[in-house]
GROMACS .gro file of C-alpha atoms in nm:
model
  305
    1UNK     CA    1  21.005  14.784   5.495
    2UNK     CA    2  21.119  14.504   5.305
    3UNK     CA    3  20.979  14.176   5.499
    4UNK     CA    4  20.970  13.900   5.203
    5UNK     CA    5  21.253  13.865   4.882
    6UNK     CA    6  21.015  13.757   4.601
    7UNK     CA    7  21.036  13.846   4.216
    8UNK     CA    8  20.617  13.775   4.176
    9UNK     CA    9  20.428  14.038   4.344
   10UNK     CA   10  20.115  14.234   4.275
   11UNK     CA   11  20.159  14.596   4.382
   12UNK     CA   12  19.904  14.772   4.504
   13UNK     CA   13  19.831  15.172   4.572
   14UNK     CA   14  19.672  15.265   4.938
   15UNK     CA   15  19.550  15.591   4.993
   16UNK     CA   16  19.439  15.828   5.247
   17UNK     CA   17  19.661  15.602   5.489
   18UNK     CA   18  19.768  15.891   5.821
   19UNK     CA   19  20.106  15.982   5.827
   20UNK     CA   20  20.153  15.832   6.181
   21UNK     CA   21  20.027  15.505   6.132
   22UNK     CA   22  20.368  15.297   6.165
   23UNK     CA   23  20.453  15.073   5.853
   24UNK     CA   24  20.568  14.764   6.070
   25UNK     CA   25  20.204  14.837   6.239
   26UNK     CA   26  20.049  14.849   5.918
   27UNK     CA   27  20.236  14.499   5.788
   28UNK     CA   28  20.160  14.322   6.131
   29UNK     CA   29  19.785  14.405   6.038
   30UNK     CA   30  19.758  14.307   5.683
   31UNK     CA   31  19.983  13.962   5.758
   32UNK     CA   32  19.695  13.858   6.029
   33UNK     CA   33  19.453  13.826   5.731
   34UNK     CA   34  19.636  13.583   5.550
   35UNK     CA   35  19.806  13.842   5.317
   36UNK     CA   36  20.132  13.763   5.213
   37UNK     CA   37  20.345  14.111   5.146
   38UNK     CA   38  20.719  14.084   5.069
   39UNK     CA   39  20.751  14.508   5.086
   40UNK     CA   40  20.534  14.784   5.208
   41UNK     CA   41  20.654  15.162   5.155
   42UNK     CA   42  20.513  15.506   5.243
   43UNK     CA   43  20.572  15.749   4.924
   44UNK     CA   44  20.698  16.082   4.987
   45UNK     CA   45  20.755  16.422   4.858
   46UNK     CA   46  21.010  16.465   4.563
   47UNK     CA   47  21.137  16.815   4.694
   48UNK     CA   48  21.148  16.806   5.059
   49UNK     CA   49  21.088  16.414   5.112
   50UNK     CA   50  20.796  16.439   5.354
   51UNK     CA   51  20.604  16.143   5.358
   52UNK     CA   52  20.246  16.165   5.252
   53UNK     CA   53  19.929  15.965   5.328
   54UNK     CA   54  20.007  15.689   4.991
   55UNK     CA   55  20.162  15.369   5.078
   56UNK     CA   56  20.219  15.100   4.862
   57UNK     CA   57  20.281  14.697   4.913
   58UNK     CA   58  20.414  14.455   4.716
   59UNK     CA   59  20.200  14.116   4.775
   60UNK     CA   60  20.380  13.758   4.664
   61UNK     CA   61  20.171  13.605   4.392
   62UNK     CA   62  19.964  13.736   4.130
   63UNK     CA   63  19.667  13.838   4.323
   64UNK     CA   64  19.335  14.088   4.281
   65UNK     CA   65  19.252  14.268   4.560
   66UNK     CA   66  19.004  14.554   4.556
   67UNK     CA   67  19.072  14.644   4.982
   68UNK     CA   68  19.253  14.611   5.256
   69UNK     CA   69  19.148  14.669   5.675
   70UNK     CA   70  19.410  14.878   5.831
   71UNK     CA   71  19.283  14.883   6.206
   72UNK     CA   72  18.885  14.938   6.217
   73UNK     CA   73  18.880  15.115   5.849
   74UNK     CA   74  18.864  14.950   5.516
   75UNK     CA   75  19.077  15.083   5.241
   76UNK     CA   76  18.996  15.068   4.888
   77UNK     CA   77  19.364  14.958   4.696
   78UNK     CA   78  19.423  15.016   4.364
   79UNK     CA   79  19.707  14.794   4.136
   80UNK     CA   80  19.986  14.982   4.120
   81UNK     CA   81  20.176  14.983   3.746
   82UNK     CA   82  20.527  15.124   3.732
   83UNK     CA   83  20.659  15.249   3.426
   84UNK     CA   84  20.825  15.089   3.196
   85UNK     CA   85  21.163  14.917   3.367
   86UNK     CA   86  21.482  14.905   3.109
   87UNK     CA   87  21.794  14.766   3.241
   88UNK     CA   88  22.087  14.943   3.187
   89UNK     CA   89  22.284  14.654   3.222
   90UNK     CA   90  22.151  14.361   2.988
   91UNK     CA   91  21.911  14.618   2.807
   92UNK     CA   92  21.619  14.404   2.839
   93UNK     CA   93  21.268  14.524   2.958
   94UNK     CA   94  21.090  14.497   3.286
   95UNK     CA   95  21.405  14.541   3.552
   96UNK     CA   96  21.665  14.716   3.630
   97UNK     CA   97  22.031  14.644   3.674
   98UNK     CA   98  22.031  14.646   4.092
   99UNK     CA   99  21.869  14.271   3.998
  100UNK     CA  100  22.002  14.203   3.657
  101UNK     CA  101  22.250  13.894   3.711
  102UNK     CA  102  22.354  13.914   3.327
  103UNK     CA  103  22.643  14.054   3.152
  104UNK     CA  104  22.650  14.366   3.050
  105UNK     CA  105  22.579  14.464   2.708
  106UNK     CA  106  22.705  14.750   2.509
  107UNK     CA  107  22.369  14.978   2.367
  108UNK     CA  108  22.491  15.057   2.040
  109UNK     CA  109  22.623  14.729   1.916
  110UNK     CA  110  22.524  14.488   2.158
  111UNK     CA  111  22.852  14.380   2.214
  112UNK     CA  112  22.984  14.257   2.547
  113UNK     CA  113  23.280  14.442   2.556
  114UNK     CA  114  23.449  14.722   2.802
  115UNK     CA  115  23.566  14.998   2.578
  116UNK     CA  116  23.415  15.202   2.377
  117UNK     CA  117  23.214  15.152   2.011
  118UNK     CA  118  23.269  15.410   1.770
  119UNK     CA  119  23.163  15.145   1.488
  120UNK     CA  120  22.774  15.160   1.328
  121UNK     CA  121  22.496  15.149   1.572
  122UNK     CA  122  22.242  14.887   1.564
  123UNK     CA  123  21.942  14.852   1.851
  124UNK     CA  124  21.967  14.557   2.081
  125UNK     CA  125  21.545  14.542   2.007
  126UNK     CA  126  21.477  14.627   1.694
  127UNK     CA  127  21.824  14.586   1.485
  128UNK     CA  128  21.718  14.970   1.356
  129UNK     CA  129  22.050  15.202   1.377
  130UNK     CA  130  21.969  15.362   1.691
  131UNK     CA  131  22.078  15.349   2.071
  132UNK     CA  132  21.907  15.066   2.219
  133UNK     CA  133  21.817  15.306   2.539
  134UNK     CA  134  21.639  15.503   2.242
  135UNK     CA  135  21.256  15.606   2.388
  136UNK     CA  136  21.158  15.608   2.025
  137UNK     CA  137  21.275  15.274   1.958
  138UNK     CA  138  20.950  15.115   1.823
  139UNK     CA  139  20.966  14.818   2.046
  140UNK     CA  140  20.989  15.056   2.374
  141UNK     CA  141  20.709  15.234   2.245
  142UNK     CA  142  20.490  14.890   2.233
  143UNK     CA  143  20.631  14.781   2.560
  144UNK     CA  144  20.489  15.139   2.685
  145UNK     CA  145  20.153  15.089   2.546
  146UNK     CA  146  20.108  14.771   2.723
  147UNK     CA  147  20.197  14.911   3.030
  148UNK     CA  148  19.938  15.215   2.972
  149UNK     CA  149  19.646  14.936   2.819
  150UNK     CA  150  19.698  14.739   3.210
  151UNK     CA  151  19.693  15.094   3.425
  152UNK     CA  152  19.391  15.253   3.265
  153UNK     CA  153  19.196  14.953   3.125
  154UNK     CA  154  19.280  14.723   3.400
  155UNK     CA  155  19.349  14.435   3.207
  156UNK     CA  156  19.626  14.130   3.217
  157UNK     CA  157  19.932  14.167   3.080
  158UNK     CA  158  19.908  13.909   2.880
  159UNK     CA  159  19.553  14.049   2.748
  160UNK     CA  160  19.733  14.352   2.666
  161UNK     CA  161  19.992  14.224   2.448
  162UNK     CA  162  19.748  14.028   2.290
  163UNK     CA  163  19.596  14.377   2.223
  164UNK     CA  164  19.892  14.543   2.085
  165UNK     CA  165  20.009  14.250   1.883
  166UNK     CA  166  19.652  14.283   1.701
  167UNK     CA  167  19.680  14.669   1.626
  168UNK     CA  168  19.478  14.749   1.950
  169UNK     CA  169  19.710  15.029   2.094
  170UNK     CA  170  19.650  15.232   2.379
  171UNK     CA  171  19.499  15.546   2.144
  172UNK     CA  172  19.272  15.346   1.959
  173UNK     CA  173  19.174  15.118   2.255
  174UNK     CA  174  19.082  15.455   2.434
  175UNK     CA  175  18.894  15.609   2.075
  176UNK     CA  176  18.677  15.291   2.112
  177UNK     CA  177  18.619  15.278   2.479
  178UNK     CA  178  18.535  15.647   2.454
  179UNK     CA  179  18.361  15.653   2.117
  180UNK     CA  180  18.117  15.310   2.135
  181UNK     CA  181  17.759  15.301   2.287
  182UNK     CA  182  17.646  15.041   2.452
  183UNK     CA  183  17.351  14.793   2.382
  184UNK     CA  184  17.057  14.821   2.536
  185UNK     CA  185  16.798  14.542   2.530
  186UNK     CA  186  16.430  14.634   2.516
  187UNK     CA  187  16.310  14.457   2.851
  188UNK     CA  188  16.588  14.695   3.014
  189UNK     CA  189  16.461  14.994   2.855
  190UNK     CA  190  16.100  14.918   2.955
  191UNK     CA  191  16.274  14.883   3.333
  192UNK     CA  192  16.427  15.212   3.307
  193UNK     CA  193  16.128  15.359   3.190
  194UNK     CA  194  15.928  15.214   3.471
  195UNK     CA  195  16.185  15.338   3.726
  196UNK     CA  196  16.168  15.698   3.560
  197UNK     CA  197  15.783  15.708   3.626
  198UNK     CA  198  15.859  15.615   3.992
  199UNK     CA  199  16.100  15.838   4.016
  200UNK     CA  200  15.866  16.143   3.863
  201UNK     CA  201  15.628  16.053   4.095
  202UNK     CA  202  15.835  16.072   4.368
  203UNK     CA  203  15.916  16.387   4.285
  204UNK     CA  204  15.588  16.487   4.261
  205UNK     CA  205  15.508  16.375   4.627
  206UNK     CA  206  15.762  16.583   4.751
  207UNK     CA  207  15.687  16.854   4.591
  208UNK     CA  208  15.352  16.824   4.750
  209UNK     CA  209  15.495  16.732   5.091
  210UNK     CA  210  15.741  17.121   5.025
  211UNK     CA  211  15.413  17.334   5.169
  212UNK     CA  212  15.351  17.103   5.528
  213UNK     CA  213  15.680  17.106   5.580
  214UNK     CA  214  15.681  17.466   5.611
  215UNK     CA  215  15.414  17.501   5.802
  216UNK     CA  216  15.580  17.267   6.055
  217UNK     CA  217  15.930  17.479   6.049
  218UNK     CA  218  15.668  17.802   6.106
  219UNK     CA  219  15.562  17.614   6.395
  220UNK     CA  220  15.848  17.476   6.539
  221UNK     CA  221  15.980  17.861   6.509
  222UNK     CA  222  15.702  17.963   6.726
  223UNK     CA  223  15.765  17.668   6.989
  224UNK     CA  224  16.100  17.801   6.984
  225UNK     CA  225  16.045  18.112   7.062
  226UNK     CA  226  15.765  18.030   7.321
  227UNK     CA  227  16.049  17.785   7.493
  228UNK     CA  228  16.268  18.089   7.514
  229UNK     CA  229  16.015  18.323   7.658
  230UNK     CA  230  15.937  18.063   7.901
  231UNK     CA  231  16.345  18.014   7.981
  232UNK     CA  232  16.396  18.405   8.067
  233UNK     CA  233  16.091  18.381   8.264
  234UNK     CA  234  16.235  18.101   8.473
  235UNK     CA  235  16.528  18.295   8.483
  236UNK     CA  236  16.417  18.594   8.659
  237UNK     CA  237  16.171  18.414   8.839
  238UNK     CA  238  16.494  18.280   9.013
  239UNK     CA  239  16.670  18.547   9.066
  240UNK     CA  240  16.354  18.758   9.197
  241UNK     CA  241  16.379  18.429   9.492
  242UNK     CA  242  16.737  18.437   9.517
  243UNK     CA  243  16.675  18.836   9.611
  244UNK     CA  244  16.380  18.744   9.844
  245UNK     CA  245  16.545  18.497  10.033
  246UNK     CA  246  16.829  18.747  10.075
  247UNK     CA  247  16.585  18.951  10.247
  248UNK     CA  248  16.467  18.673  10.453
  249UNK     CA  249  16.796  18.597  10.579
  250UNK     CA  250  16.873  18.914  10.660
  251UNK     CA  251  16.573  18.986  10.851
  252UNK     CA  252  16.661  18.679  11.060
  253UNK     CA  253  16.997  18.790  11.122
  254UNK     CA  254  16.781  19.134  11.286
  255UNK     CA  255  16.551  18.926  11.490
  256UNK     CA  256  16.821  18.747  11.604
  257UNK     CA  257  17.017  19.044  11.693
  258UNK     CA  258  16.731  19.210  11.900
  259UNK     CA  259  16.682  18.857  12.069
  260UNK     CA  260  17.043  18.854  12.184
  261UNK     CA  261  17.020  19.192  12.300
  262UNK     CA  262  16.681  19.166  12.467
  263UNK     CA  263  16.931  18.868  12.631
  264UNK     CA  264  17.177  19.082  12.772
  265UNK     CA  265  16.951  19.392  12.918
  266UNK     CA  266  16.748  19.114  13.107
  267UNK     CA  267  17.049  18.992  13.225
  268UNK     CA  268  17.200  19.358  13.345
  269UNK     CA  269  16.888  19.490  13.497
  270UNK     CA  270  16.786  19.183  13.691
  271UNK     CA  271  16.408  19.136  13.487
  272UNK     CA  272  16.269  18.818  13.540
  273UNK     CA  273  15.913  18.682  13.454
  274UNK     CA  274  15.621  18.610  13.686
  275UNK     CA  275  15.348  18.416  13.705
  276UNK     CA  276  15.037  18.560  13.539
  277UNK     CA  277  14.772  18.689  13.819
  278UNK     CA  278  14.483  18.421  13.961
  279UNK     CA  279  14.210  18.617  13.763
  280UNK     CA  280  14.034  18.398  14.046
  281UNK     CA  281  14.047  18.685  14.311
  282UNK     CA  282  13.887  18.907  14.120
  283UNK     CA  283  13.555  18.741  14.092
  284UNK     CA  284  13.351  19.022  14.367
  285UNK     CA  285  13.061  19.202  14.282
  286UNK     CA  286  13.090  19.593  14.295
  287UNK     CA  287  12.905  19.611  14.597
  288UNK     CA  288  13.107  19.397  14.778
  289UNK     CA  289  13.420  19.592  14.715
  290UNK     CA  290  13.275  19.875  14.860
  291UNK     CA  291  13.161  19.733  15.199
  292UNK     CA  292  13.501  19.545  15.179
  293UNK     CA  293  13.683  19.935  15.167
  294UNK     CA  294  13.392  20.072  15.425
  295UNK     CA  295  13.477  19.787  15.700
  296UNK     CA  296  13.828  19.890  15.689
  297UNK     CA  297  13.929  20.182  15.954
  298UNK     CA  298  14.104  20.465  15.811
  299UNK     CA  299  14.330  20.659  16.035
  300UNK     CA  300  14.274  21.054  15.898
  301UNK     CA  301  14.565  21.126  16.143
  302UNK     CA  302  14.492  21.447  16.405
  303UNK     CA  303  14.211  21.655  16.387
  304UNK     CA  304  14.251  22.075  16.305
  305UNK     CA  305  14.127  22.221  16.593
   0.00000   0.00000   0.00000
């Protein structure tokens, strides 16, 4: 997405970017903190052209950014160095002939003519008799170093043709970076040797601390398996009252049963309550009940005879 034209830019690499964030998404959020970006571009697959999780952005200016926010995350960026650029066109270095407004030059004798040279060959760079599209044209081979001192050194360009101008090349820049040890004052190396015998001693502590702390996973074990036993008790404890108040219900629906029936036979036979006895009329002696059944007459009907 091309937003800005501008010929100074800083590119820069983002990675681990989603494939379905939306670029025009991604440009709206980087322009609301004040970052100017002329381009921004998801890269893709060579083969089948699937775009992966790498975008890069082209910001206007010469600029030094070590992130960006996308959304609620922070991205770390990286500058972005192409490789070397050669234009086909006017043969110089660092673009190509989309944006080369020159006239075109011939690369064997740097003529600006239309047909073709069969005459001696002479390099539009070097005046050696080679191609001037040549790779091993010593002057693309410098322009190449400086290129590789900025990518892996991370380093102006200016500060890397500097470099190369002085005999500092890529290889021996590298041989040196790779090769020299640094300087160490003594009041940092009595630091670091403090912060070693803190370090040992921490050690030391937790190697002490290595038998509690099993002791507390042996114990936590047994909680744990205490908390279970106690779980599948609970468990059948509730299905040991589920069962009993089964039984209860059930023996409900019985009573109930025998209650509507008892119902229905009162109801067919004509049963009815009554009134308890006055236990009141009862309250004679013995003797008195037997002159009561003396006084009364008895007819014994005729006599035999």
């Amino acid at each position: 997405v091309r937003l800005i034209d501008s010929n100074i830019v800083t590119k820069y690499i983002i990675r681990d970017v989603e494939t379905d964030f939306i670029l025009e998404d991604i440009a709206i959020e980087i322009a609301s903190q004040d970052i100017l970006v002329s381009k921004i571009g998801r890269f893709k697959k060579k083969r089948t052209s699937e775009p992966i999780s790498i975008i890069l952005i082209d910001e206007i200016g010469k600029t030094n950014r070590s992130e960006i926010k996308i959304g609620r995350v922070i991205f770390r960026v990286s500058r972005f160095i192409e490789n070397l650029k050669v234009c086909f066109k006017c043969l110089k270095f660092g673009h190509t002939q989309i944006r080369c407004n020159k006239d075109k030059r011939c690369s064997k004798c740097v003529g600006t003519h239309n047909h073709e040279y069969t005459g001696p060959i002479k390099c539009f760079h070097c005046n050696e008799p080679h191609d001037a599209l040549d790779k091993n044209c010593t002057i693309f081979i410098r322009e190449q170093e400086i290129i590789n001192l900025v990518r892996n050194h991370d380093i102006s360009f200016a500060e890397a043709r500097k470099r190369v101008a002085t005999g500092q090349s890529f290889a021996a820049v590298a041989r040196n970076t790779s090769t020299s040890k640094p300087v160490v004052s003594s009041g940092v190396q009595d630091q670091l040797s403090d912060l070693l015998l803190v370090i040992k001693s921490l050690q030391d502590q937790i190697t002490n601390l290595d038998p509690q702390i099993s002791n507390l996973r042996e114990v936590n074990k047994k909680i744990l398996d205490r908390c279970i036993q106690t779980q599948e008790h609970l468990d059948h404890q509730i299905v040991e009252n589920k069962n009993l108040q089964a039984l209860i219900d059930s023996q409900n629906k019985a009573i109930e049963s025998l209650t509507n029936r008892l119902t229905v036979l009162e109801s067919n036979y004509g049963f009815r309550s009554s009134d308890s006895p006055d236990l009141g009329l009862f309250n004679q002696s013995l003797d008195e009940l037997n002159n009561f059944s003396s006084a009364i007459p008895v007819d014994t009907g005729p006599g035999i005879g």
